[in-house]
């Protein structure tokens, strides 16, 4: 069973949730000795421009690692920008998305242990490099928007209370 809520006062409100993110973190890490601010990264600069102009808030779902681009993972991410993450956490939050882009639909049949381990590893790194203020720890969209019942239980045990998905039914 799931609970579905209708927001009567939700008119003219929206949510920006951005999936499949890690490349901008790699870029920040590669330019940690060049960028004076994390908003010199083109991706984050765009988000900040939209936020400054329209008041938009962003929820950025991130991977732990990418085998492309030299095999970067979040344990390598600099904490140089931690104060900036905290200072902008009212509109810019990070959350678990998946271990990596592949395989497709990684959590459709995931065990409790797999989901818990992979999500907790991302949580730990977000807290380290961005701080608890920038961690959107109660809501996420897992990669492909689906997971097993055991995976959902693991997310619940990690503190998630909201699971965003497109709820597309496929044959």
Tab-separated table of N, CA and C in Angstrom:
chain	number	residue	atom	x	y	z
A	1	UNK	N	0.846	-1.182	0.000
A	1	UNK	CA	0.000	0.000	0.000
A	1	UNK	C	0.884	1.235	0.000
A	2	UNK	N	0.429	2.288	-0.652
A	2	UNK	CA	1.123	3.567	-0.631
A	2	UNK	C	0.127	4.660	-0.267
A	3	UNK	N	0.621	5.710	0.313
A	3	UNK	CA	-0.199	6.879	0.606
A	3	UNK	C	0.052	7.915	-0.475
A	4	UNK	N	-1.015	8.452	-1.041
A	4	UNK	CA	-0.922	9.502	-2.044
A	4	UNK	C	-1.565	10.741	-1.444
A	5	UNK	N	-0.864	11.863	-1.519
A	5	UNK	CA	-1.359	13.098	-0.933
A	5	UNK	C	-1.640	14.123	-2.026
A	6	UNK	N	-2.740	14.821	-1.888
A	6	UNK	CA	-3.098	15.909	-2.775
A	6	UNK	C	-2.882	17.214	-2.021
A	7	UNK	N	-2.089	18.102	-2.603
A	7	UNK	CA	-1.811	19.380	-1.950
A	7	UNK	C	-2.764	20.447	-2.482
A	8	UNK	N	-3.767	20.752	-1.697
A	8	UNK	CA	-4.756	21.751	-2.113
A	8	UNK	C	-4.115	23.114	-2.336
A	9	UNK	N	-3.096	23.425	-1.580
A	9	UNK	CA	-2.432	24.723	-1.707
A	9	UNK	C	-1.139	24.607	-2.521
A	10	UNK	N	-1.048	23.600	-3.364
A	10	UNK	CA	0.136	23.376	-4.164
A	10	UNK	C	0.170	24.143	-5.471
A	11	UNK	N	-0.848	24.942	-5.734
A	11	UNK	CA	-0.914	25.736	-6.952
A	11	UNK	C	0.271	26.692	-7.043
A	12	UNK	N	0.873	26.750	-8.215
A	12	UNK	CA	2.039	27.592	-8.495
A	12	UNK	C	3.253	27.184	-7.673
A	13	UNK	N	3.339	25.932	-7.315
A	13	UNK	CA	4.511	25.404	-6.637
A	13	UNK	C	5.062	24.263	-7.486
A	14	UNK	N	6.354	24.075	-7.422
A	14	UNK	CA	6.980	23.028	-8.218
A	14	UNK	C	8.212	22.508	-7.499
A	15	UNK	N	8.723	21.414	-8.000
A	15	UNK	CA	9.898	20.785	-7.426
A	15	UNK	C	10.854	20.444	-8.561
A	16	UNK	N	12.087	20.905	-8.468
A	16	UNK	CA	13.118	20.526	-9.416
A	16	UNK	C	13.911	19.381	-8.808
A	17	UNK	N	13.813	18.230	-9.398
A	17	UNK	CA	14.589	17.071	-8.975
A	17	UNK	C	15.446	16.655	-10.162
A	18	UNK	N	16.749	16.645	-9.965
A	18	UNK	CA	17.684	16.370	-11.039
A	18	UNK	C	18.392	15.041	-10.775
A	19	UNK	N	18.233	14.106	-11.695
A	19	UNK	CA	18.804	12.770	-11.545
A	19	UNK	C	20.109	12.615	-12.330
A	20	UNK	N	20.768	11.487	-12.046
A	20	UNK	CA	21.939	11.035	-12.809
A	20	UNK	C	23.127	11.998	-12.713
A	21	UNK	N	23.398	12.489	-11.527
A	21	UNK	CA	24.459	13.480	-11.343
A	21	UNK	C	25.712	12.900	-10.715
A	22	UNK	N	26.839	13.203	-11.314
A	22	UNK	CA	28.147	13.018	-10.703
A	22	UNK	C	29.206	13.828	-11.446
A	23	UNK	N	28.974	14.085	-12.723
A	23	UNK	CA	29.996	14.746	-13.534
A	23	UNK	C	30.342	16.142	-12.992
A	24	UNK	N	29.361	16.904	-12.520
A	24	UNK	CA	29.677	18.230	-11.986
A	24	UNK	C	30.537	18.123	-10.729
A	25	UNK	N	30.375	17.042	-9.960
A	25	UNK	CA	31.213	16.841	-8.776
A	25	UNK	C	32.643	16.508	-9.183
A	26	UNK	N	32.779	15.707	-10.219
A	26	UNK	CA	34.107	15.425	-10.771
A	26	UNK	C	34.757	16.734	-11.222
A	27	UNK	N	34.004	17.572	-11.924
A	27	UNK	CA	34.539	18.845	-12.393
A	27	UNK	C	34.974	19.733	-11.226
A	28	UNK	N	34.146	19.808	-10.189
A	28	UNK	CA	34.525	20.585	-9.004
A	28	UNK	C	35.816	20.055	-8.395
A	29	UNK	N	35.902	18.747	-8.315
A	29	UNK	CA	37.080	18.129	-7.725
A	29	UNK	C	38.328	18.404	-8.565
A	30	UNK	N	38.188	18.286	-9.878
A	30	UNK	CA	39.325	18.525	-10.768
A	30	UNK	C	39.772	19.981	-10.748
A	31	UNK	N	38.861	20.882	-10.424
A	31	UNK	CA	39.168	22.317	-10.440
A	31	UNK	C	39.242	22.933	-9.044
A	32	UNK	N	39.434	22.105	-8.039
A	32	UNK	CA	39.441	22.599	-6.651
A	32	UNK	C	40.526	23.639	-6.394
A	33	UNK	N	41.598	23.612	-7.170
A	33	UNK	CA	42.663	24.597	-6.997
A	33	UNK	C	42.514	25.783	-7.957
A	34	UNK	N	41.470	25.744	-8.783
A	34	UNK	CA	41.227	26.795	-9.771
A	34	UNK	C	40.004	27.622	-9.398
A	35	UNK	N	38.885	26.936	-9.108
A	35	UNK	CA	37.636	27.635	-8.801
A	35	UNK	C	37.703	28.270	-7.416
A	36	UNK	N	37.369	29.547	-7.352
A	36	UNK	CA	37.290	30.226	-6.058
A	36	UNK	C	35.962	29.920	-5.362
A	37	UNK	N	34.944	29.569	-6.155
A	37	UNK	CA	33.619	29.232	-5.648
A	37	UNK	C	33.102	28.039	-6.439
A	38	UNK	N	32.255	27.235	-5.812
A	38	UNK	CA	31.708	26.074	-6.517
A	38	UNK	C	30.793	26.495	-7.667
A	39	UNK	N	30.354	27.734	-7.647
A	39	UNK	CA	29.468	28.212	-8.699
A	39	UNK	C	30.214	28.649	-9.958
A	40	UNK	N	31.529	28.429	-9.982
A	40	UNK	CA	32.274	28.555	-11.232
A	40	UNK	C	32.083	27.320	-12.103
A	41	UNK	N	31.604	26.242	-11.515
A	41	UNK	CA	31.233	25.069	-12.309
A	41	UNK	C	30.023	25.460	-13.165
A	42	UNK	N	30.045	25.193	-14.476
A	42	UNK	CA	28.942	25.629	-15.346
A	42	UNK	C	27.572	25.085	-14.948
A	43	UNK	N	27.493	23.852	-14.512
A	43	UNK	CA	26.223	23.245	-14.110
A	43	UNK	C	25.652	23.964	-12.887
A	44	UNK	N	26.473	24.112	-11.863
A	44	UNK	CA	26.010	24.796	-10.653
A	44	UNK	C	25.755	26.276	-10.909
A	45	UNK	N	26.520	26.883	-11.799
A	45	UNK	CA	26.282	28.284	-12.156
A	45	UNK	C	24.895	28.449	-12.769
A	46	UNK	N	24.496	27.500	-13.607
A	46	UNK	CA	23.164	27.556	-14.218
A	46	UNK	C	22.079	27.428	-13.157
A	47	UNK	N	22.250	26.480	-12.241
A	47	UNK	CA	21.264	26.305	-11.172
A	47	UNK	C	21.160	27.574	-10.317
A	48	UNK	N	22.293	28.171	-10.006
A	48	UNK	CA	22.284	29.389	-9.185
A	48	UNK	C	21.604	30.541	-9.920
A	49	UNK	N	21.842	30.665	-11.201
A	49	UNK	CA	21.180	31.711	-11.985
A	49	UNK	C	19.665	31.545	-11.942
A	50	UNK	N	19.201	30.311	-12.113
A	50	UNK	CA	17.759	30.032	-12.065
A	50	UNK	C	17.215	30.313	-10.661
A	51	UNK	N	17.963	29.889	-9.650
A	51	UNK	CA	17.539	30.158	-8.273
A	51	UNK	C	17.452	31.665	-8.010
A	52	UNK	N	18.488	32.390	-8.390
A	52	UNK	CA	18.516	33.833	-8.131
A	52	UNK	C	17.399	34.568	-8.871
A	53	UNK	N	17.083	34.127	-10.076
A	53	UNK	CA	16.064	34.804	-10.886
A	53	UNK	C	14.636	34.431	-10.486
A	54	UNK	N	14.408	33.126	-10.168
A	54	UNK	CA	13.044	32.651	-9.938
A	54	UNK	C	12.788	32.107	-8.536
A	55	UNK	N	13.821	31.990	-7.721
A	55	UNK	CA	13.644	31.427	-6.384
A	55	UNK	C	13.546	29.905	-6.382
A	56	UNK	N	13.934	29.277	-7.477
A	56	UNK	CA	13.837	27.818	-7.600
A	56	UNK	C	14.756	27.118	-6.616
A	57	UNK	N	14.285	25.980	-6.155
A	57	UNK	CA	15.066	25.128	-5.263
A	57	UNK	C	15.342	23.828	-6.001
A	58	UNK	N	16.519	23.255	-5.761
A	58	UNK	CA	16.940	22.076	-6.498
A	58	UNK	C	17.312	20.931	-5.569
A	59	UNK	N	16.835	19.766	-5.963
A	59	UNK	CA	17.142	18.512	-5.291
A	59	UNK	C	17.962	17.695	-6.290
A	60	UNK	N	19.231	17.474	-5.989
A	60	UNK	CA	20.157	16.840	-6.922
A	60	UNK	C	20.474	15.426	-6.438
A	61	UNK	N	20.015	14.436	-7.200
A	61	UNK	CA	20.246	13.032	-6.869
A	61	UNK	C	21.555	12.583	-7.519
A	62	UNK	N	22.468	12.049	-6.690
A	62	UNK	CA	23.818	11.772	-7.180
A	62	UNK	C	24.200	10.296	-7.101
A	63	UNK	N	25.102	9.945	-7.999
A	63	UNK	CA	25.730	8.615	-8.007
A	63	UNK	C	26.922	8.618	-7.056
A	64	UNK	N	27.300	7.409	-6.637
A	64	UNK	CA	28.524	7.265	-5.853
A	64	UNK	C	29.751	7.312	-6.744
A	65	UNK	N	29.651	6.698	-7.914
A	65	UNK	CA	30.838	6.594	-8.761
A	65	UNK	C	30.478	6.611	-10.240
A	66	UNK	N	31.481	6.854	-11.038
A	66	UNK	CA	31.355	6.736	-12.477
A	66	UNK	C	32.594	6.032	-13.003
A	67	UNK	N	32.407	4.919	-13.705
A	67	UNK	CA	33.573	4.251	-14.273
A	67	UNK	C	34.189	5.060	-15.423
A	68	UNK	N	33.381	5.929	-16.013
A	68	UNK	CA	33.901	6.809	-17.064
A	68	UNK	C	34.699	7.936	-16.408
A	69	UNK	N	35.409	8.687	-17.202
A	69	UNK	CA	36.152	9.857	-16.736
A	69	UNK	C	37.197	9.498	-15.685
A	70	UNK	N	37.826	8.353	-15.821
A	70	UNK	CA	38.904	7.983	-14.917
A	70	UNK	C	38.493	7.265	-13.656
A	71	UNK	N	37.242	6.877	-13.541
A	71	UNK	CA	36.802	6.092	-12.396
A	71	UNK	C	36.605	6.881	-11.114
A	72	UNK	N	36.182	8.114	-11.206
A	72	UNK	CA	35.947	8.971	-10.038
A	72	UNK	C	34.847	8.417	-9.137
A	73	UNK	N	35.042	8.529	-7.806
A	73	UNK	CA	33.961	8.225	-6.860
A	73	UNK	C	33.941	9.278	-5.760
A	74	UNK	N	32.837	9.321	-5.033
A	74	UNK	CA	32.619	10.379	-4.050
A	74	UNK	C	33.642	10.416	-2.922
A	75	UNK	N	34.321	9.305	-2.659
A	75	UNK	CA	35.339	9.333	-1.607
A	75	UNK	C	36.506	10.241	-1.993
A	76	UNK	N	36.623	10.555	-3.281
A	76	UNK	CA	37.677	11.450	-3.773
A	76	UNK	C	37.250	12.916	-3.780
A	77	UNK	N	35.977	13.179	-3.562
A	77	UNK	CA	35.448	14.536	-3.668
A	77	UNK	C	36.021	15.437	-2.584
A	78	UNK	N	36.481	16.594	-3.006
A	78	UNK	CA	37.033	17.577	-2.066
A	78	UNK	C	35.949	18.122	-1.130
A	79	UNK	N	36.362	18.476	0.071
A	79	UNK	CA	35.445	19.141	0.991
A	79	UNK	C	35.717	20.656	1.017
A	80	UNK	N	36.483	21.136	0.047
A	80	UNK	CA	36.840	22.549	-0.051
A	80	UNK	C	35.620	23.467	-0.100
A	81	UNK	N	34.522	22.994	-0.668
A	81	UNK	CA	33.327	23.814	-0.855
A	81	UNK	C	32.264	23.585	0.230
A	82	UNK	N	32.614	22.900	1.290
A	82	UNK	CA	31.640	22.519	2.308
A	82	UNK	C	30.877	23.725	2.870
A	83	UNK	N	31.561	24.799	3.157
A	83	UNK	CA	30.877	25.980	3.690
A	83	UNK	C	29.879	26.553	2.681
A	84	UNK	N	30.221	26.489	1.389
A	84	UNK	CA	29.291	26.973	0.362
A	84	UNK	C	28.070	26.075	0.244
A	85	UNK	N	28.296	24.756	0.323
A	85	UNK	CA	27.156	23.831	0.300
A	85	UNK	C	26.203	24.169	1.441
A	86	UNK	N	26.760	24.351	2.621
A	86	UNK	CA	25.938	24.674	3.786
A	86	UNK	C	25.199	25.999	3.602
A	87	UNK	N	25.896	27.005	3.112
A	87	UNK	CA	25.317	28.335	2.957
A	87	UNK	C	24.190	28.363	1.927
A	88	UNK	N	24.198	27.428	1.000
A	88	UNK	CA	23.183	27.391	-0.060
A	88	UNK	C	22.195	26.238	0.105
A	89	UNK	N	22.221	25.620	1.265
A	89	UNK	CA	21.393	24.433	1.491
A	89	UNK	C	19.899	24.721	1.581
A	90	UNK	N	19.517	25.976	1.673
A	90	UNK	CA	18.091	26.293	1.669
A	90	UNK	C	17.475	26.091	0.289
A	91	UNK	N	18.310	26.038	-0.755
A	91	UNK	CA	17.785	25.852	-2.119
A	91	UNK	C	18.516	24.774	-2.917
A	92	UNK	N	19.605	24.234	-2.392
A	92	UNK	CA	20.397	23.243	-3.116
A	92	UNK	C	20.718	22.078	-2.201
A	93	UNK	N	20.112	20.928	-2.487
A	93	UNK	CA	20.287	19.744	-1.647
A	93	UNK	C	20.748	18.552	-2.477
A	94	UNK	N	21.456	17.657	-1.833
A	94	UNK	CA	21.975	16.440	-2.465
A	94	UNK	C	21.355	15.208	-1.835
A	95	UNK	N	21.172	14.173	-2.657
A	95	UNK	CA	20.593	12.936	-2.164
A	95	UNK	C	21.130	11.748	-2.957
A	96	UNK	N	20.964	10.577	-2.399
A	96	UNK	CA	21.317	9.316	-3.048
A	96	UNK	C	20.457	9.072	-4.287
A	97	UNK	N	21.103	8.616	-5.357
A	97	UNK	CA	20.387	8.197	-6.571
A	97	UNK	C	20.703	6.742	-6.896
A	98	UNK	N	21.979	6.395	-6.944
A	98	UNK	CA	22.404	5.018	-7.229
A	98	UNK	C	23.908	4.924	-7.028
A	99	UNK	N	24.396	3.715	-7.097
A	99	UNK	CA	25.835	3.526	-7.058
A	99	UNK	C	26.483	4.122	-8.302
A	100	UNK	N	25.889	3.855	-9.477
A	100	UNK	CA	26.437	4.328	-10.748
A	100	UNK	C	25.331	4.319	-11.802
A	101	UNK	N	25.653	4.831	-12.975
A	101	UNK	CA	24.674	4.907	-14.060
A	101	UNK	C	24.258	3.514	-14.553
A	102	UNK	N	25.191	2.593	-14.580
A	102	UNK	CA	24.893	1.226	-15.013
A	102	UNK	C	25.150	0.278	-13.863
A	103	UNK	N	24.389	-0.796	-13.767
A	103	UNK	CA	23.415	-1.307	-14.728
A	103	UNK	C	22.091	-0.528	-14.661
A	104	UNK	N	21.290	-0.656	-15.723
A	104	UNK	CA	19.948	-0.095	-15.728
A	104	UNK	C	19.106	-0.799	-14.661
A	105	UNK	N	18.166	-0.072	-14.098
A	105	UNK	CA	17.212	-0.588	-13.110
A	105	UNK	C	17.909	-1.381	-11.983
A	106	UNK	N	18.898	-0.777	-11.353
A	106	UNK	CA	19.713	-1.522	-10.391
A	106	UNK	C	18.991	-1.955	-9.128
A	107	UNK	N	17.857	-1.337	-8.813
A	107	UNK	CA	17.199	-1.652	-7.550
A	107	UNK	C	15.859	-2.355	-7.709
A	108	UNK	N	15.519	-2.737	-8.926
A	108	UNK	CA	14.249	-3.428	-9.168
A	108	UNK	C	14.158	-4.725	-8.370
A	109	UNK	N	15.275	-5.380	-8.186
A	109	UNK	CA	15.311	-6.648	-7.440
A	109	UNK	C	16.387	-6.614	-6.352
A	110	UNK	N	16.691	-5.431	-5.874
A	110	UNK	CA	17.780	-5.269	-4.901
A	110	UNK	C	17.438	-5.894	-3.557
A	111	UNK	N	18.448	-6.425	-2.926
A	111	UNK	CA	18.294	-6.912	-1.560
A	111	UNK	C	18.343	-5.712	-0.615
A	112	UNK	N	17.888	-5.938	0.588
A	112	UNK	CA	17.962	-4.917	1.631
A	112	UNK	C	19.410	-4.470	1.799
A	113	UNK	N	20.305	-5.436	1.872
A	113	UNK	CA	21.716	-5.153	2.110
A	113	UNK	C	22.325	-4.306	1.002
A	114	UNK	N	22.013	-4.625	-0.260
A	114	UNK	CA	22.557	-3.850	-1.369
A	114	UNK	C	22.098	-2.393	-1.291
A	115	UNK	N	20.787	-2.187	-1.132
A	115	UNK	CA	20.258	-0.831	-1.099
A	115	UNK	C	20.816	-0.060	0.085
A	116	UNK	N	20.819	-0.684	1.247
A	116	UNK	CA	21.293	-0.016	2.449
A	116	UNK	C	22.763	0.383	2.295
A	117	UNK	N	23.582	-0.545	1.839
A	117	UNK	CA	25.019	-0.301	1.696
A	117	UNK	C	25.306	0.810	0.698
A	118	UNK	N	24.648	0.757	-0.454
A	118	UNK	CA	24.918	1.749	-1.493
A	118	UNK	C	24.388	3.127	-1.125
A	119	UNK	N	23.213	3.198	-0.524
A	119	UNK	CA	22.659	4.491	-0.122
A	119	UNK	C	23.455	5.082	1.045
A	120	UNK	N	23.790	4.260	2.008
A	120	UNK	CA	24.533	4.753	3.167
A	120	UNK	C	25.908	5.289	2.765
A	121	UNK	N	26.527	4.655	1.789
A	121	UNK	CA	27.843	5.100	1.328
A	121	UNK	C	27.749	6.509	0.714
A	122	UNK	N	26.691	6.760	-0.057
A	122	UNK	CA	26.487	8.096	-0.620
A	122	UNK	C	26.201	9.097	0.495
A	123	UNK	N	25.345	8.717	1.451
A	123	UNK	CA	25.024	9.599	2.591
A	123	UNK	C	26.297	10.042	3.297
A	124	UNK	N	27.136	9.080	3.611
A	124	UNK	CA	28.368	9.345	4.343
A	124	UNK	C	29.222	10.380	3.616
A	125	UNK	N	29.329	10.231	2.305
A	125	UNK	CA	30.163	11.152	1.541
A	125	UNK	C	29.531	12.542	1.429
A	126	UNK	N	28.219	12.604	1.247
A	126	UNK	CA	27.552	13.918	1.211
A	126	UNK	C	27.792	14.653	2.524
A	127	UNK	N	27.628	13.976	3.632
A	127	UNK	CA	27.851	14.598	4.937
A	127	UNK	C	29.289	15.090	5.073
A	128	UNK	N	30.230	14.330	4.541
A	128	UNK	CA	31.645	14.697	4.628
A	128	UNK	C	31.979	15.923	3.785
A	129	UNK	N	31.551	15.938	2.514
A	129	UNK	CA	31.997	17.030	1.648
A	129	UNK	C	31.023	18.205	1.567
A	130	UNK	N	29.751	18.006	1.968
A	130	UNK	CA	28.769	19.095	1.848
A	130	UNK	C	28.087	19.446	3.165
A	131	UNK	N	28.136	18.562	4.138
A	131	UNK	CA	27.518	18.837	5.432
A	131	UNK	C	26.077	18.372	5.512
A	132	UNK	N	25.608	18.169	6.731
A	132	UNK	CA	24.247	17.664	6.941
A	132	UNK	C	23.195	18.632	6.423
A	133	UNK	N	23.513	19.918	6.408
A	133	UNK	CA	22.560	20.914	5.932
A	133	UNK	C	22.211	20.708	4.454
A	134	UNK	N	23.163	20.244	3.663
A	134	UNK	CA	22.965	20.056	2.222
A	134	UNK	C	22.438	18.663	1.877
A	135	UNK	N	22.260	17.832	2.881
A	135	UNK	CA	21.793	16.459	2.658
A	135	UNK	C	20.273	16.414	2.730
A	136	UNK	N	19.650	16.033	1.628
A	136	UNK	CA	18.179	15.915	1.569
A	136	UNK	C	17.805	14.500	1.987
A	137	UNK	N	17.980	14.198	3.224
A	137	UNK	CA	17.895	12.838	3.715
A	137	UNK	C	16.539	12.206	3.881
A	138	UNK	N	15.460	12.889	3.530
A	138	UNK	CA	14.152	12.256	3.700
A	138	UNK	C	13.438	11.979	2.386
A	139	UNK	N	13.996	12.455	1.264
A	139	UNK	CA	13.347	12.258	-0.032
A	139	UNK	C	14.392	11.941	-1.094
A	140	UNK	N	14.058	11.024	-1.991
A	140	UNK	CA	14.951	10.693	-3.095
A	140	UNK	C	14.175	10.100	-4.258
A	141	UNK	N	14.847	10.013	-5.369
A	141	UNK	CA	14.401	9.254	-6.530
A	141	UNK	C	15.531	8.299	-6.853
A	142	UNK	N	15.327	7.021	-6.649
A	142	UNK	CA	16.386	6.075	-7.000
A	142	UNK	C	16.433	5.934	-8.513
A	143	UNK	N	17.570	5.488	-9.003
A	143	UNK	CA	17.812	5.353	-10.438
A	143	UNK	C	16.723	4.506	-11.091
A	144	UNK	N	16.103	5.025	-12.114
A	144	UNK	CA	14.979	4.445	-12.849
A	144	UNK	C	13.673	4.484	-12.059
A	145	UNK	N	13.688	5.040	-10.857
A	145	UNK	CA	12.464	5.243	-10.103
A	145	UNK	C	11.791	3.988	-9.586
A	146	UNK	N	12.533	2.891	-9.472
A	146	UNK	CA	11.901	1.695	-8.923
A	146	UNK	C	12.865	0.954	-8.006
A	147	UNK	N	12.288	0.239	-7.069
A	147	UNK	CA	13.097	-0.600	-6.196
A	147	UNK	C	12.216	-1.701	-5.613
A	148	UNK	N	12.869	-2.698	-5.122
A	148	UNK	CA	12.175	-3.821	-4.494
A	148	UNK	C	11.585	-3.391	-3.156
A	149	UNK	N	10.725	-4.225	-2.614
A	149	UNK	CA	10.173	-3.956	-1.286
A	149	UNK	C	11.297	-3.917	-0.258
A	150	UNK	N	12.234	-4.837	-0.374
A	150	UNK	CA	13.365	-4.851	0.563
A	150	UNK	C	14.217	-3.587	0.413
A	151	UNK	N	14.391	-3.125	-0.817
A	151	UNK	CA	15.116	-1.882	-1.052
A	151	UNK	C	14.406	-0.694	-0.416
A	152	UNK	N	13.076	-0.655	-0.548
A	152	UNK	CA	12.286	0.415	0.068
A	152	UNK	C	12.406	0.365	1.587
A	153	UNK	N	12.449	-0.821	2.148
A	153	UNK	CA	12.620	-0.952	3.603
A	153	UNK	C	13.978	-0.412	4.040
A	154	UNK	N	15.003	-0.691	3.234
A	154	UNK	CA	16.340	-0.178	3.555
A	154	UNK	C	16.347	1.350	3.522
A	155	UNK	N	15.710	1.932	2.510
A	155	UNK	CA	15.635	3.392	2.438
A	155	UNK	C	14.885	3.967	3.644
A	156	UNK	N	13.806	3.311	4.020
A	156	UNK	CA	13.055	3.753	5.202
A	156	UNK	C	13.943	3.706	6.443
A	157	UNK	N	14.701	2.627	6.589
A	157	UNK	CA	15.572	2.497	7.754
A	157	UNK	C	16.707	3.525	7.756
A	158	UNK	N	17.023	4.065	6.581
A	158	UNK	CA	18.024	5.124	6.476
A	158	UNK	C	17.422	6.512	6.677
A	159	UNK	N	16.105	6.584	6.879
A	159	UNK	CA	15.458	7.852	7.172
A	159	UNK	C	14.618	8.435	6.063
A	160	UNK	N	14.576	7.773	4.918
A	160	UNK	CA	13.745	8.285	3.827
A	160	UNK	C	12.278	8.108	4.152
A	161	UNK	N	11.506	9.134	3.861
A	161	UNK	CA	10.062	9.100	4.078
A	161	UNK	C	9.295	9.403	2.804
A	162	UNK	N	10.006	9.885	1.777
A	162	UNK	CA	9.374	10.220	0.499
A	162	UNK	C	10.188	9.602	-0.638
A	163	UNK	N	9.479	8.947	-1.526
A	163	UNK	CA	10.103	8.278	-2.666
A	163	UNK	C	9.425	8.813	-3.918
A	164	UNK	N	10.159	9.575	-4.724
A	164	UNK	CA	9.597	10.196	-5.916
A	164	UNK	C	9.860	9.295	-7.114
A	165	UNK	N	8.814	9.064	-7.897
A	165	UNK	CA	8.926	8.220	-9.080
A	165	UNK	C	7.903	8.644	-10.099
A	166	UNK	N	8.092	8.215	-11.339
A	166	UNK	CA	7.108	8.521	-12.367
A	166	UNK	C	5.956	7.527	-12.330
A	167	UNK	N	6.130	6.429	-11.647
A	167	UNK	CA	5.114	5.384	-11.518
A	167	UNK	C	4.595	4.910	-12.874
A	168	UNK	N	5.489	4.840	-13.844
A	168	UNK	CA	5.107	4.296	-15.147
A	168	UNK	C	5.006	2.784	-15.037
A	169	UNK	N	3.933	2.228	-15.502
A	169	UNK	CA	3.765	0.795	-15.470
A	169	UNK	C	4.182	0.238	-16.827
A	170	UNK	N	5.100	-0.712	-16.798
A	170	UNK	CA	5.552	-1.340	-18.028
A	170	UNK	C	5.167	-2.802	-18.018
A	171	UNK	N	5.025	-3.343	-19.199
A	171	UNK	CA	4.632	-4.750	-19.322
A	171	UNK	C	5.739	-5.680	-18.941
